[in-house]
Amino acid sequence: MSQYVLPKEKVIKNYKISKPNASNSDGYYSIETTHFFTGKDILFIMAALAVTVVSIVWLTATRAQVTGANQQIQSAEYQTKRLETEKKNLQQEINDLSSYNRVMEFAKDNGFKLNEENIRNVANEPS
């Protein structure tokens, strides 16, 4: 039990009053509380609980945001890989369609004549 020293006028009836404190002869009485926690202790515990609850909520919200951001990153990476694959496939198709043998075969099938002066070699560089 805790002991407090209060002026005689402020002693509350709910407390056990003992004799005046021997070290204090100014009319102060020593009282013992009958409660395990004082008001200050309860306020401190409530404040600590409030800080804990707010911290948990904040951490949960932050974790949810991080998870959402990770999902967006994974989606973007997947789309990037898919587009890179599509680009490679289209580049291969361009190379196949523009090959010298295919062009010559097309010209022969459609009755075009080969004129070497009008043929230019153009390099097909990937961008």
mmCIF file of C-alpha atoms in Angstrom:
data_model
loop_
_atom_site.group_PDB
_atom_site.id
_atom_site.type_symbol
_atom_site.label_atom_id
_atom_site.label_comp_id
_atom_site.label_asym_id
_atom_site.label_seq_id
_atom_site.Cartn_x
_atom_site.Cartn_y
_atom_site.Cartn_z
ATOM 1 C CA MET A 1 0.000 0.000 0.000
ATOM 2 C CA SER A 2 1.145 3.505 -0.819
ATOM 3 C CA GLN A 3 1.419 6.258 1.755
ATOM 4 C CA TYR A 4 0.722 9.909 1.060
ATOM 5 C CA VAL A 5 0.968 12.973 3.258
ATOM 6 C CA LEU A 6 -1.876 15.492 2.923
ATOM 7 C CA PRO A 7 -3.006 18.590 4.797
ATOM 8 C CA LYS A 8 -5.617 17.874 7.433
ATOM 9 C CA GLU A 9 -8.295 19.722 5.416
ATOM 10 C CA LYS A 10 -7.818 17.585 2.269
ATOM 11 C CA VAL A 11 -8.002 14.130 3.840
ATOM 12 C CA ILE A 12 -10.695 12.120 2.060
ATOM 13 C CA LYS A 13 -13.012 9.947 4.154
ATOM 14 C CA ASN A 14 -12.334 6.851 2.003
ATOM 15 C CA TYR A 15 -8.762 6.583 3.247
ATOM 16 C CA LYS A 16 -7.483 5.132 6.497
ATOM 17 C CA ILE A 17 -6.041 7.948 8.556
ATOM 18 C CA SER A 18 -3.078 7.309 10.799
ATOM 19 C CA LYS A 19 -1.462 9.497 13.415
ATOM 20 C CA PRO A 20 0.324 12.665 12.383
ATOM 21 C CA ASN A 21 3.624 11.938 10.768
ATOM 22 C CA ALA A 22 6.390 11.985 13.372
ATOM 23 C CA SER A 23 8.820 13.735 11.031
ATOM 24 C CA ASN A 24 6.198 16.358 10.130
ATOM 25 C CA SER A 25 4.697 18.294 13.032
ATOM 26 C CA ASP A 26 2.932 20.830 10.759
ATOM 27 C CA GLY A 27 -0.506 19.239 11.140
ATOM 28 C CA TYR A 28 -0.140 16.797 8.237
ATOM 29 C CA TYR A 29 -1.616 13.333 8.491
ATOM 30 C CA SER A 30 -0.308 10.183 6.850
ATOM 31 C CA ILE A 31 -2.930 8.195 4.943
ATOM 32 C CA GLU A 32 -2.853 4.795 3.270
ATOM 33 C CA THR A 33 -4.725 4.214 0.049
ATOM 34 C CA THR A 34 -7.048 1.254 -0.276
ATOM 35 C CA HIS A 35 -6.678 1.003 -4.077
ATOM 36 C CA PHE A 36 -3.959 -0.925 -5.895
ATOM 37 C CA PHE A 37 -3.670 1.688 -8.694
ATOM 38 C CA THR A 38 -3.855 5.430 -8.219
ATOM 39 C CA GLY A 39 -5.500 7.767 -10.715
ATOM 40 C CA LYS A 40 -2.128 8.674 -12.215
ATOM 41 C CA ASP A 41 -1.277 4.994 -12.690
ATOM 42 C CA ILE A 42 -4.565 4.356 -14.477
ATOM 43 C CA LEU A 43 -4.051 7.391 -16.730
ATOM 44 C CA PHE A 44 -0.527 6.224 -17.567
ATOM 45 C CA ILE A 45 -1.758 2.703 -18.389
ATOM 46 C CA MET A 46 -4.579 4.093 -20.545
ATOM 47 C CA ALA A 47 -2.135 6.369 -22.403
ATOM 48 C CA ALA A 48 0.242 3.453 -22.987
ATOM 49 C CA LEU A 49 -2.615 1.314 -24.292
ATOM 50 C CA ALA A 50 -3.774 4.113 -26.579
ATOM 51 C CA VAL A 51 -0.258 4.532 -28.001
ATOM 52 C CA THR A 52 -0.019 0.754 -28.491
ATOM 53 C CA VAL A 53 -3.369 0.563 -30.288
ATOM 54 C CA VAL A 54 -2.532 3.525 -32.534
ATOM 55 C CA SER A 55 0.855 1.979 -33.337
ATOM 56 C CA ILE A 56 -0.722 -1.360 -34.245
ATOM 57 C CA VAL A 57 -3.288 0.301 -36.502
ATOM 58 C CA TRP A 58 -0.595 2.415 -38.173
ATOM 59 C CA LEU A 59 1.676 -0.597 -38.717
ATOM 60 C CA THR A 60 -1.203 -2.626 -40.168
ATOM 61 C CA ALA A 61 -2.146 0.186 -42.560
ATOM 62 C CA THR A 62 1.477 0.643 -43.616
ATOM 63 C CA ARG A 63 1.865 -3.086 -44.209
ATOM 64 C CA ALA A 64 -1.273 -3.097 -46.361
ATOM 65 C CA GLN A 65 0.126 -0.210 -48.435
ATOM 66 C CA VAL A 66 3.446 -2.012 -48.889
ATOM 67 C CA THR A 67 1.646 -5.191 -49.953
ATOM 68 C CA GLY A 68 -0.406 -3.217 -52.503
ATOM 69 C CA ALA A 69 2.716 -1.545 -53.856
ATOM 70 C CA ASN A 70 4.462 -4.933 -54.177
ATOM 71 C CA GLN A 71 1.502 -6.310 -56.117
ATOM 72 C CA GLN A 72 1.617 -3.333 -58.493
ATOM 73 C CA ILE A 73 5.362 -3.833 -58.997
ATOM 74 C CA GLN A 74 4.873 -7.533 -59.737
ATOM 75 C CA SER A 75 2.099 -6.725 -62.197
ATOM 76 C CA ALA A 76 4.305 -4.162 -63.957
ATOM 77 C CA GLU A 77 7.195 -6.636 -64.112
ATOM 78 C CA TYR A 78 4.916 -9.297 -65.598
ATOM 79 C CA GLN A 79 3.613 -6.874 -68.239
ATOM 80 C CA THR A 80 7.177 -5.792 -69.057
ATOM 81 C CA LYS A 81 8.286 -9.396 -69.571
ATOM 82 C CA ARG A 82 5.201 -10.143 -71.674
ATOM 83 C CA LEU A 83 5.836 -7.088 -73.878
ATOM 84 C CA GLU A 84 9.522 -7.965 -74.250
ATOM 85 C CA THR A 85 8.571 -11.461 -75.402
ATOM 86 C CA GLU A 86 6.019 -10.040 -77.826
ATOM 87 C CA LYS A 87 8.625 -7.584 -79.159
ATOM 88 C CA LYS A 88 11.129 -10.416 -79.737
ATOM 89 C CA ASN A 89 8.477 -12.468 -81.533
ATOM 90 C CA LEU A 90 7.530 -9.528 -83.765
ATOM 91 C CA GLN A 91 11.199 -8.787 -84.476
ATOM 92 C CA GLN A 92 11.669 -12.406 -85.539
ATOM 93 C CA GLU A 93 8.593 -12.158 -87.768
ATOM 94 C CA ILE A 94 9.990 -8.969 -89.373
ATOM 95 C CA ASN A 95 13.300 -10.719 -90.020
ATOM 96 C CA ASP A 96 11.520 -13.710 -91.584
ATOM 97 C CA LEU A 97 9.260 -11.563 -93.784
ATOM 98 C CA SER A 98 12.069 -9.310 -94.996
ATOM 99 C CA SER A 99 14.574 -12.038 -95.820
ATOM 100 C CA TYR A 100 16.204 -11.821 -99.263
ATOM 101 C CA ASN A 101 14.973 -15.279 -100.316
ATOM 102 C CA ARG A 102 11.352 -14.496 -99.451
ATOM 103 C CA VAL A 103 11.432 -11.172 -101.316
ATOM 104 C CA MET A 104 12.946 -12.851 -104.384
ATOM 105 C CA GLU A 105 10.347 -15.637 -104.276
ATOM 106 C CA PHE A 106 7.527 -13.070 -104.013
ATOM 107 C CA ALA A 107 8.964 -11.137 -106.967
ATOM 108 C CA LYS A 108 9.270 -14.292 -109.053
ATOM 109 C CA ASP A 109 5.685 -15.408 -108.223
ATOM 110 C CA ASN A 110 4.235 -12.021 -109.209
ATOM 111 C CA GLY A 111 6.252 -11.620 -112.412
ATOM 112 C CA PHE A 112 8.634 -8.887 -111.285
ATOM 113 C CA LYS A 113 12.048 -8.643 -112.903
ATOM 114 C CA LEU A 114 15.264 -8.395 -110.918
ATOM 115 C CA ASN A 115 17.081 -5.104 -111.458
ATOM 116 C CA GLU A 116 20.277 -5.126 -109.393
ATOM 117 C CA GLU A 117 20.709 -1.359 -109.692
ATOM 118 C CA ASN A 118 17.559 -0.702 -107.641
ATOM 119 C CA ILE A 119 18.413 -3.120 -104.822
ATOM 120 C CA ARG A 120 19.728 -1.646 -101.596
ATOM 121 C CA ASN A 121 20.808 -3.486 -98.485
ATOM 122 C CA VAL A 122 19.180 -1.984 -95.429
ATOM 123 C CA ALA A 123 20.202 -3.251 -92.033
ATOM 124 C CA ASN A 124 17.290 -3.966 -89.751
ATOM 125 C CA GLU A 125 18.565 -2.814 -86.353
ATOM 126 C CA PRO A 126 16.480 -3.447 -83.266
ATOM 127 C CA SER A 127 15.566 -0.300 -81.399
#
